[in-house]
Amino acid sequence: MPQEVLAQAASEMLDWPDTTGRRCGMGVMEMSHRGKEFMSICAHAESTLRSLLAIPEHFKILFMQGGGLAENAIVPMNLSALRAQPGHRGQTDFVLTGSWSQKSFLEAQRYSETHLAASAQACGFTDIPDPACWQIRPGASYVHICSNETIHGVEFHALPDLKSLGSDAALVVDFSSQVASRPMDWGHVGLAFGGAQKNLGPAGLTVVVVREDLLGHALAICPSAFNYQTVAANGSMYNTPPTYAIYMAGLVFDWLQRQGGIAAMEAKNIAKSQALYQAIDTSGLYVNRVHTDCRSRMNVPFFLRDEALNEAFLTGASAAGLLQLKGHKSVGGMRASLYNAMSLTGVQSLVAYMQDFEQRHA
Ligand code: PMP
């Protein structure tokens, strides 16, 4: 979270001021979600997100709950029947590029006939299979990708154009750890979803952006609160939305605009990630095994060639104020997450520490 946003939220916590600065006598957590104050907060968050990400009018923005993992079930419950034959389960195709797309693939098996269009598992998730070689079924309702694999540090630097691959399937994108870090090509997208807790705000809010023509195909078993059409028809207020998380996300969206918008964030994210990859690639101690053309700008996993130094590396980092560098338990090593709120100075401090540590252990 940007410090500025936390400070603003703290100053408004007990008594929220509207855009004219007039205090309303209650904090955001105390408001009715249907009262005019919160309705204005929610509408502002939605319209700022739409303008920041240049989301076209024929896409709905839904504020939901349940996070990315819940969407792994909610997406097939809503979209798998799009192109299904009567009496048959819908077909859903997946591209495996790491742990998160793998989880999505496994969950969708409960609701649809799944199929692997491509997988990078054999190379240890260090590359993205060339879209030209994806085996997309002609009857697939959608193709699911994870645009940034948070654990393996693999990112799509361009979204695939399924039409040009000869497919009418919708593209579903898990953008949990990529959203708002760079512009998004909506022309290629049917639906995108993500938990807010990386680049958008605190945990508890899930953002879904869905093309209108994909609504209205939910399976009968889909809970009403998770039916995109119902959520859209009620302006994300079918059930009580995560009001405080929406308010905080709105403050983050305002902050992003003050930073110069998404193009400015992208430039900053390129600079941050390049500084770290360069330090890794020019060192004799650290290594990142992801193919250079799909390395993530948001999550940089790296390993110490001498794993016996891992604990000393983490202890020294923590003493230098560099926190949360331990890699995900499923892959080990280290991981630096460079979300929007991380500054270039923060990355430079990490690089300086890494170089110093390497010198001391050469
Ligand atoms: N997808 C991606 C790409 C993620 O990084 C995460 C969480 N780290 C998830 C899905 C799961 O999200 P949640 O914990 O919000 O369910």
Tab-separated table of C-alpha atoms and ligand atoms in Angstrom:
chain	number	residue	atom	x	y	z
A	1	MET	CA	0.000	0.000	0.000
A	2	PRO	CA	1.305	3.476	-0.811
A	3	GLN	CA	2.192	5.335	2.432
A	4	GLU	CA	0.231	8.369	1.243
A	5	VAL	CA	-2.922	6.270	0.970
A	6	LEU	CA	-2.494	4.782	4.440
A	7	ALA	CA	-2.014	8.256	5.905
A	8	GLN	CA	-5.112	9.572	4.131
A	9	ALA	CA	-7.203	6.599	5.305
A	10	ALA	CA	-5.968	7.166	8.868
A	11	SER	CA	-6.966	10.828	8.772
A	12	GLU	CA	-10.442	9.948	7.456
A	13	MET	CA	-11.079	6.854	9.569
A	14	LEU	CA	-13.280	8.419	12.250
A	15	ASP	CA	-15.095	10.980	10.131
A	16	TRP	CA	-15.104	10.741	6.356
A	17	PRO	CA	-14.981	13.991	4.344
A	18	ASP	CA	-16.730	14.174	0.968
A	19	THR	CA	-15.070	15.712	-2.088
A	20	THR	CA	-15.916	19.212	-0.840
A	21	GLY	CA	-14.166	18.429	2.458
A	22	ARG	CA	-17.415	18.377	4.429
A	23	ARG	CA	-17.231	15.785	7.231
A	24	CYS	CA	-20.263	13.504	7.429
A	25	GLY	CA	-20.042	12.447	11.103
A	26	MET	CA	-19.144	8.778	10.536
A	27	GLY	CA	-16.323	6.645	9.238
A	28	VAL	CA	-16.594	4.533	6.074
A	29	MET	CA	-16.971	1.308	8.108
A	30	GLU	CA	-20.039	2.782	9.783
A	31	MET	CA	-21.886	3.721	6.597
A	32	SER	CA	-24.792	1.855	5.039
A	33	HIS	CA	-23.638	0.456	1.718
A	34	ARG	CA	-26.813	1.910	0.203
A	35	GLY	CA	-26.420	5.377	1.741
A	36	LYS	CA	-25.469	8.286	-0.518
A	37	GLU	CA	-22.004	8.598	1.046
A	38	PHE	CA	-20.882	5.051	0.320
A	39	MET	CA	-22.658	4.991	-3.062
A	40	SER	CA	-20.548	8.000	-4.046
A	41	ILE	CA	-17.352	6.274	-2.803
A	42	CYS	CA	-18.154	3.146	-4.804
A	43	ALA	CA	-19.122	5.018	-7.981
A	44	HIS	CA	-15.923	7.073	-7.754
A	45	ALA	CA	-13.774	3.936	-7.316
A	46	GLU	CA	-15.428	2.270	-10.294
A	47	SER	CA	-15.179	5.237	-12.649
A	48	THR	CA	-11.568	5.963	-11.655
A	49	LEU	CA	-10.619	2.332	-12.286
A	50	ARG	CA	-12.379	2.422	-15.653
A	51	SER	CA	-10.501	5.504	-16.734
A	52	LEU	CA	-7.135	4.345	-15.307
A	53	LEU	CA	-7.249	0.973	-17.072
A	54	ALA	CA	-9.081	2.365	-20.150
A	55	ILE	CA	-11.815	-0.247	-19.744
A	56	PRO	CA	-14.306	0.109	-22.629
A	57	GLU	CA	-17.990	0.761	-21.883
A	58	HIS	CA	-19.068	-2.706	-23.072
A	59	PHE	CA	-17.257	-4.257	-20.094
A	60	LYS	CA	-18.828	-4.391	-16.634
A	61	ILE	CA	-16.670	-3.794	-13.563
A	62	LEU	CA	-17.797	-5.986	-10.651
A	63	PHE	CA	-16.665	-5.629	-7.049
A	64	MET	CA	-16.904	-9.090	-5.513
A	65	GLN	CA	-15.474	-11.186	-2.654
A	66	GLY	CA	-13.707	-14.532	-2.427
A	67	GLY	CA	-10.389	-13.643	-4.049
A	68	GLY	CA	-8.666	-15.271	-6.988
A	69	LEU	CA	-9.252	-18.791	-5.746
A	70	ALA	CA	-13.011	-18.323	-5.504
A	71	GLU	CA	-12.981	-16.982	-9.075
A	72	ASN	CA	-11.393	-20.273	-10.152
A	73	ALA	CA	-14.838	-21.781	-9.463
A	74	ILE	CA	-16.978	-18.715	-10.223
A	75	VAL	CA	-15.571	-18.292	-13.745
A	76	PRO	CA	-16.429	-21.820	-14.966
A	77	MET	CA	-19.810	-21.628	-13.218
A	78	ASN	CA	-20.561	-18.479	-15.228
A	79	LEU	CA	-18.798	-19.019	-18.532
A	80	SER	CA	-18.279	-22.729	-19.207
A	81	ALA	CA	-21.748	-23.111	-20.769
A	82	LEU	CA	-21.185	-20.240	-23.230
A	83	ARG	CA	-20.667	-22.575	-26.178
A	84	ALA	CA	-21.740	-25.907	-24.699
A	85	GLN	CA	-23.826	-28.394	-26.676
A	86	PRO	CA	-27.243	-29.054	-25.090
A	87	GLY	CA	-26.937	-31.752	-22.425
A	88	HIS	CA	-23.125	-31.537	-22.284
A	89	ARG	CA	-20.735	-29.891	-19.841
A	90	GLY	CA	-18.979	-26.890	-21.321
A	91	GLN	CA	-15.396	-27.112	-22.543
A	92	THR	CA	-12.752	-24.961	-20.872
A	93	ASP	CA	-9.137	-24.777	-22.056
A	94	PHE	CA	-6.117	-23.820	-19.971
A	95	VAL	CA	-2.540	-22.728	-20.521
A	96	LEU	CA	-0.335	-23.837	-17.638
A	97	THR	CA	2.481	-21.429	-16.850
A	98	GLY	CA	2.834	-21.912	-13.079
A	99	SER	CA	1.108	-22.705	-9.792
A	100	TRP	CA	-1.777	-20.275	-10.197
A	101	SER	CA	-2.948	-21.390	-13.638
A	102	GLN	CA	-2.539	-24.965	-12.410
A	103	LYS	CA	-4.879	-24.281	-9.485
A	104	SER	CA	-7.412	-22.708	-11.852
A	105	PHE	CA	-7.237	-25.748	-14.134
A	106	LEU	CA	-7.824	-28.201	-11.273
A	107	GLU	CA	-10.758	-26.256	-9.827
A	108	ALA	CA	-12.509	-25.921	-13.192
A	109	GLN	CA	-12.642	-29.728	-13.480
A	110	ARG	CA	-15.484	-29.670	-10.974
A	111	TYR	CA	-17.691	-27.624	-13.303
A	112	SER	CA	-16.556	-28.252	-16.872
A	113	GLU	CA	-14.704	-30.506	-19.307
A	114	THR	CA	-11.198	-29.133	-18.960
A	115	HIS	CA	-8.302	-29.506	-21.368
A	116	LEU	CA	-4.699	-28.367	-21.416
A	117	ALA	CA	-4.141	-26.250	-24.512
A	118	ALA	CA	-0.463	-25.912	-23.550
A	119	SER	CA	1.764	-26.432	-20.542
A	120	ALA	CA	5.201	-25.263	-19.447
A	121	GLN	CA	5.345	-27.771	-16.597
A	122	ALA	CA	8.032	-29.884	-18.301
A	123	CYS	CA	10.502	-26.965	-18.234
A	124	GLY	CA	9.708	-26.168	-14.584
A	125	PHE	CA	7.534	-23.157	-15.500
A	126	THR	CA	10.392	-21.023	-16.782
A	127	ASP	CA	8.818	-20.161	-20.143
A	128	ILE	CA	5.488	-19.437	-21.849
A	129	PRO	CA	4.467	-21.853	-24.609
A	130	ASP	CA	4.232	-20.093	-27.986
A	131	PRO	CA	0.527	-19.272	-28.595
A	132	ALA	CA	0.890	-20.440	-32.204
A	133	CYS	CA	1.312	-23.979	-30.797
A	134	TRP	CA	-1.628	-23.913	-28.355
A	135	GLN	CA	-4.134	-26.731	-28.927
A	136	ILE	CA	-7.405	-24.870	-28.397
A	137	ARG	CA	-10.495	-26.989	-28.931
A	138	PRO	CA	-12.997	-25.671	-31.496
A	139	GLY	CA	-15.812	-25.918	-28.936
A	140	ALA	CA	-13.968	-24.312	-26.019
A	141	SER	CA	-16.027	-21.663	-24.235
A	142	TYR	CA	-12.913	-19.925	-23.012
A	143	VAL	CA	-9.146	-20.165	-22.707
A	144	HIS	CA	-7.739	-19.357	-19.268
A	145	ILE	CA	-4.324	-17.810	-18.705
A	146	CYS	CA	-2.625	-16.311	-15.667
A	147	SER	CA	-1.017	-13.136	-17.010
A	148	ASN	CA	1.547	-13.025	-14.201
A	149	GLU	CA	2.507	-16.121	-12.245
A	150	THR	CA	3.197	-14.684	-8.812
A	151	ILE	CA	5.198	-17.676	-7.569
A	152	HIS	CA	7.197	-18.630	-10.664
A	153	GLY	CA	7.798	-15.052	-11.838
A	154	VAL	CA	6.563	-15.628	-15.389
A	155	GLU	CA	4.613	-12.862	-17.143
A	156	PHE	CA	2.794	-12.492	-20.461
A	157	HIS	CA	4.215	-9.306	-21.976
A	158	ALA	CA	1.480	-9.407	-24.634
A	159	LEU	CA	-1.935	-11.001	-24.327
A	160	PRO	CA	-2.666	-13.660	-26.947
A	161	ASP	CA	-5.138	-12.755	-29.704
A	162	LEU	CA	-7.319	-15.878	-29.805
A	163	LYS	CA	-9.116	-14.689	-32.968
A	164	SER	CA	-5.846	-14.655	-34.889
A	165	LEU	CA	-5.210	-18.202	-33.620
A	166	GLY	CA	-8.498	-19.223	-35.271
A	167	SER	CA	-10.478	-19.537	-32.037
A	168	ASP	CA	-13.832	-18.014	-31.060
A	169	ALA	CA	-13.253	-18.792	-27.388
A	170	ALA	CA	-13.221	-15.935	-24.882
A	171	LEU	CA	-9.899	-15.148	-23.198
A	172	VAL	CA	-10.065	-15.340	-19.393
A	173	VAL	CA	-7.171	-13.660	-17.615
A	174	ASP	CA	-6.198	-14.022	-13.957
A	175	PHE	CA	-4.579	-10.605	-13.547
A	176	SER	CA	-4.301	-10.744	-9.727
A	177	SER	CA	-0.622	-9.803	-9.651
A	178	GLN	CA	-0.399	-7.853	-12.909
A	179	VAL	CA	-3.382	-5.503	-12.873
A	180	ALA	CA	-2.542	-1.784	-12.903
A	181	SER	CA	1.164	-2.449	-13.413
A	182	ARG	CA	0.872	-1.841	-17.174
A	183	PRO	CA	-1.806	-1.064	-19.775
A	184	MET	CA	-4.127	-3.891	-20.780
A	185	ASP	CA	-5.304	-4.741	-24.298
A	186	TRP	CA	-9.055	-5.153	-23.744
A	187	GLY	CA	-9.619	-6.031	-27.386
A	188	HIS	CA	-8.220	-9.495	-26.654
A	189	VAL	CA	-10.023	-10.055	-23.350
A	190	GLY	CA	-13.370	-11.623	-22.456
A	191	LEU	CA	-13.002	-11.535	-18.692
A	192	ALA	CA	-10.258	-10.591	-16.255
A	193	PHE	CA	-10.273	-11.122	-12.517
A	194	GLY	CA	-8.004	-10.609	-9.563
A	195	GLY	CA	-7.835	-10.203	-5.821
A	196	ALA	CA	-7.143	-6.559	-4.969
A	197	GLN	CA	-4.372	-7.242	-2.492
A	198	LYS	CA	-1.363	-6.779	-4.763
A	199	ASN	CA	-1.745	-3.566	-6.734
A	200	LEU	CA	-5.252	-2.315	-5.995
A	201	GLY	CA	-5.817	-2.204	-2.261
A	202	PRO	CA	-6.285	-4.402	0.789
A	203	ALA	CA	-7.401	-8.042	0.736
A	204	GLY	CA	-11.134	-8.709	0.732
A	205	LEU	CA	-12.047	-7.128	-2.594
A	206	THR	CA	-12.045	-9.065	-5.860
A	207	VAL	CA	-12.263	-7.119	-9.109
A	208	VAL	CA	-13.898	-8.744	-12.144
A	209	VAL	CA	-14.011	-7.039	-15.535
A	210	VAL	CA	-16.321	-8.865	-17.915
A	211	ARG	CA	-17.510	-8.228	-21.471
A	212	GLU	CA	-21.264	-7.762	-21.436
A	213	ASP	CA	-22.032	-10.370	-24.077
A	214	LEU	CA	-20.576	-13.095	-21.808
A	215	LEU	CA	-23.193	-12.507	-19.107
A	216	GLY	CA	-26.290	-14.654	-18.714
A	217	HIS	CA	-24.878	-18.160	-19.168
A	218	ALA	CA	-24.390	-19.224	-15.549
A	219	LEU	CA	-24.943	-22.857	-14.572
A	220	ALA	CA	-28.039	-23.521	-12.455
A	221	ILE	CA	-25.787	-24.475	-9.522
A	222	CYS	CA	-24.082	-21.058	-9.490
A	223	PRO	CA	-24.839	-19.221	-6.214
A	224	SER	CA	-26.833	-16.043	-6.898
A	225	ALA	CA	-24.225	-13.883	-5.162
A	226	PHE	CA	-21.617	-15.253	-7.603
A	227	ASN	CA	-23.726	-14.945	-10.742
A	228	TYR	CA	-22.018	-12.169	-12.729
A	229	GLN	CA	-25.294	-11.126	-14.339
A	230	THR	CA	-26.944	-10.706	-10.933
A	231	VAL	CA	-23.944	-8.858	-9.524
A	232	ALA	CA	-23.837	-6.574	-12.589
A	233	ALA	CA	-27.597	-5.901	-12.558
A	234	ASN	CA	-27.281	-4.786	-8.934
A	235	GLY	CA	-24.245	-2.560	-9.400
A	236	SER	CA	-22.125	-4.915	-7.191
A	237	MET	CA	-24.677	-4.419	-4.372
A	238	TYR	CA	-26.664	-7.663	-4.615
A	239	ASN	CA	-25.065	-8.555	-1.297
A	240	THR	CA	-23.146	-6.162	0.947
A	241	PRO	CA	-19.866	-5.493	-0.844
A	242	PRO	CA	-16.530	-5.198	1.009
A	243	THR	CA	-17.122	-1.510	1.629
A	244	TYR	CA	-13.899	-0.551	3.387
A	245	ALA	CA	-11.739	-2.406	0.864
A	246	ILE	CA	-13.563	-0.633	-1.986
A	247	TYR	CA	-12.958	2.724	-0.292
A	248	MET	CA	-9.243	1.931	0.152
A	249	ALA	CA	-8.975	0.752	-3.459
A	250	GLY	CA	-10.558	4.046	-4.533
A	251	LEU	CA	-7.826	5.919	-2.638
A	252	VAL	CA	-5.201	3.766	-4.397
A	253	PHE	CA	-6.802	4.577	-7.781
A	254	ASP	CA	-6.613	8.307	-6.982
A	255	TRP	CA	-2.968	7.830	-5.984
A	256	LEU	CA	-2.262	6.011	-9.268
A	257	GLN	CA	-3.735	8.946	-11.167
A	258	ARG	CA	-1.545	11.381	-9.226
A	259	GLN	CA	1.473	9.260	-10.206
A	260	GLY	CA	0.674	9.863	-13.875
A	261	GLY	CA	-1.582	6.868	-14.485
A	262	ILE	CA	-0.817	3.384	-15.730
A	263	ALA	CA	1.694	4.368	-18.411
A	264	ALA	CA	3.803	6.091	-15.749
A	265	MET	CA	3.506	3.038	-13.476
A	266	GLU	CA	4.642	0.812	-16.320
A	267	ALA	CA	7.756	2.933	-16.914
A	268	LYS	CA	8.544	2.807	-13.192
A	269	ASN	CA	7.954	-0.961	-13.063
A	270	ILE	CA	10.255	-1.520	-16.040
A	271	ALA	CA	12.996	0.495	-14.332
A	272	LYS	CA	12.578	-1.348	-11.014
A	273	SER	CA	12.553	-4.839	-12.486
A	274	GLN	CA	15.455	-4.131	-14.875
A	275	ALA	CA	17.594	-2.903	-11.993
A	276	LEU	CA	17.015	-6.137	-10.096
A	277	TYR	CA	17.371	-8.543	-13.047
A	278	GLN	CA	20.569	-6.829	-14.080
A	279	ALA	CA	21.993	-7.230	-10.588
A	280	ILE	CA	21.063	-10.923	-10.633
A	281	ASP	CA	22.395	-11.586	-14.136
A	282	THR	CA	25.736	-9.882	-13.490
A	283	SER	CA	26.342	-11.682	-10.194
A	284	GLY	CA	28.072	-14.993	-9.549
A	285	LEU	CA	25.893	-15.809	-6.546
A	286	TYR	CA	22.310	-15.146	-7.652
A	287	VAL	CA	20.354	-16.762	-10.457
A	288	ASN	CA	16.914	-16.383	-12.043
A	289	ARG	CA	16.037	-19.204	-14.453
A	290	VAL	CA	13.037	-17.661	-16.228
A	291	HIS	CA	13.398	-17.065	-19.964
A	292	THR	CA	14.336	-13.403	-20.477
A	293	ASP	CA	11.328	-12.592	-22.672
A	294	CYS	CA	8.748	-13.640	-20.082
A	295	ARG	CA	10.325	-12.516	-16.829
A	296	SER	CA	7.866	-10.902	-14.468
A	297	ARG	CA	8.103	-7.214	-13.635
A	298	MET	CA	6.117	-7.743	-10.450
A	299	ASN	CA	7.618	-10.859	-8.857
A	300	VAL	CA	11.282	-11.671	-9.195
A	301	PRO	CA	12.178	-15.106	-7.842
A	302	PHE	CA	15.896	-15.794	-7.486
A	303	PHE	CA	18.124	-18.419	-5.960
A	304	LEU	CA	21.484	-18.335	-4.226
A	305	ARG	CA	23.821	-20.745	-5.990
A	306	ASP	CA	24.972	-21.797	-2.529
A	307	GLU	CA	21.676	-22.573	-0.784
A	308	ALA	CA	23.502	-22.938	2.535
A	309	LEU	CA	23.663	-19.121	2.559
A	310	ASN	CA	19.869	-18.681	2.418
A	311	GLU	CA	19.347	-18.120	6.142
A	312	ALA	CA	22.264	-15.688	6.432
A	313	PHE	CA	20.919	-13.783	3.410
A	314	LEU	CA	17.457	-13.441	4.933
A	315	THR	CA	18.710	-12.526	8.402
A	316	GLY	CA	20.989	-9.808	7.018
A	317	ALA	CA	18.217	-8.516	4.756
A	318	SER	CA	15.813	-8.276	7.632
A	319	ALA	CA	18.414	-6.387	9.710
A	320	ALA	CA	18.712	-3.945	6.782
A	321	GLY	CA	14.922	-3.423	6.748
A	322	LEU	CA	14.417	-5.564	3.630
A	323	LEU	CA	11.450	-7.775	4.498
A	324	GLN	CA	9.410	-10.600	2.970
A	325	LEU	CA	12.131	-11.873	0.648
A	326	LYS	CA	11.744	-15.570	1.367
A	327	GLY	CA	10.565	-17.445	-1.741
A	328	HIS	CA	7.239	-19.255	-1.822
A	329	LYS	CA	7.466	-22.546	0.055
A	330	SER	CA	6.678	-24.535	-3.096
A	331	VAL	CA	9.771	-23.287	-4.967
A	332	GLY	CA	12.170	-22.119	-2.230
A	333	GLY	CA	14.902	-19.539	-2.766
A	334	MET	CA	14.037	-15.847	-2.649
A	335	ARG	CA	11.359	-13.671	-4.190
A	336	ALA	CA	11.200	-9.883	-4.412
A	337	SER	CA	7.734	-8.541	-5.147
A	338	LEU	CA	7.885	-5.161	-6.849
A	339	TYR	CA	4.254	-4.076	-6.785
A	340	ASN	CA	3.270	-0.526	-7.680
A	341	ALA	CA	3.753	0.810	-4.166
A	342	MET	CA	7.413	-0.348	-4.087
A	343	SER	CA	9.737	2.515	-4.981
A	344	LEU	CA	12.823	2.413	-7.198
A	345	THR	CA	14.799	3.457	-4.115
A	346	GLY	CA	13.509	0.351	-2.348
A	347	VAL	CA	14.758	-1.840	-5.197
A	348	GLN	CA	18.109	-0.034	-5.203
A	349	SER	CA	18.471	-0.750	-1.472
A	350	LEU	CA	17.873	-4.439	-2.166
A	351	VAL	CA	20.419	-4.453	-5.002
A	352	ALA	CA	23.004	-2.731	-2.783
A	353	TYR	CA	22.395	-5.289	-0.031
A	354	MET	CA	22.672	-8.199	-2.489
A	355	GLN	CA	25.976	-6.903	-3.861
A	356	ASP	CA	27.365	-6.318	-0.403
A	357	PHE	CA	26.282	-9.801	0.728
A	358	GLU	CA	27.896	-11.383	-2.312
A	359	GLN	CA	31.186	-9.576	-1.667
A	360	ARG	CA	31.199	-10.674	1.954
A	361	HIS	CA	30.592	-14.313	0.966
A	362	ALA	CA	32.728	-14.512	-2.156
B	1	PMP	N1	-3.968	-15.883	-8.750
B	1	PMP	C1	-2.781	-15.282	-8.585
B	1	PMP	C2	-1.986	-14.911	-9.803
B	1	PMP	C3	-2.296	-15.013	-7.304
B	1	PMP	O1	-1.105	-14.427	-7.140
B	1	PMP	C4	-3.079	-15.366	-6.181
B	1	PMP	C5	-2.651	-15.069	-4.772
B	1	PMP	N2	-1.344	-14.866	-4.523
B	1	PMP	C6	-4.284	-16.009	-6.418
B	1	PMP	C7	-4.719	-16.232	-7.696
B	1	PMP	C8	-5.146	-16.426	-5.265
B	1	PMP	O2	-5.797	-15.321	-4.811
B	1	PMP	P1	-6.577	-15.263	-3.404
B	1	PMP	O3	-5.592	-15.561	-2.349
B	1	PMP	O4	-7.070	-13.849	-3.425
B	1	PMP	O5	-7.681	-16.260	-3.480
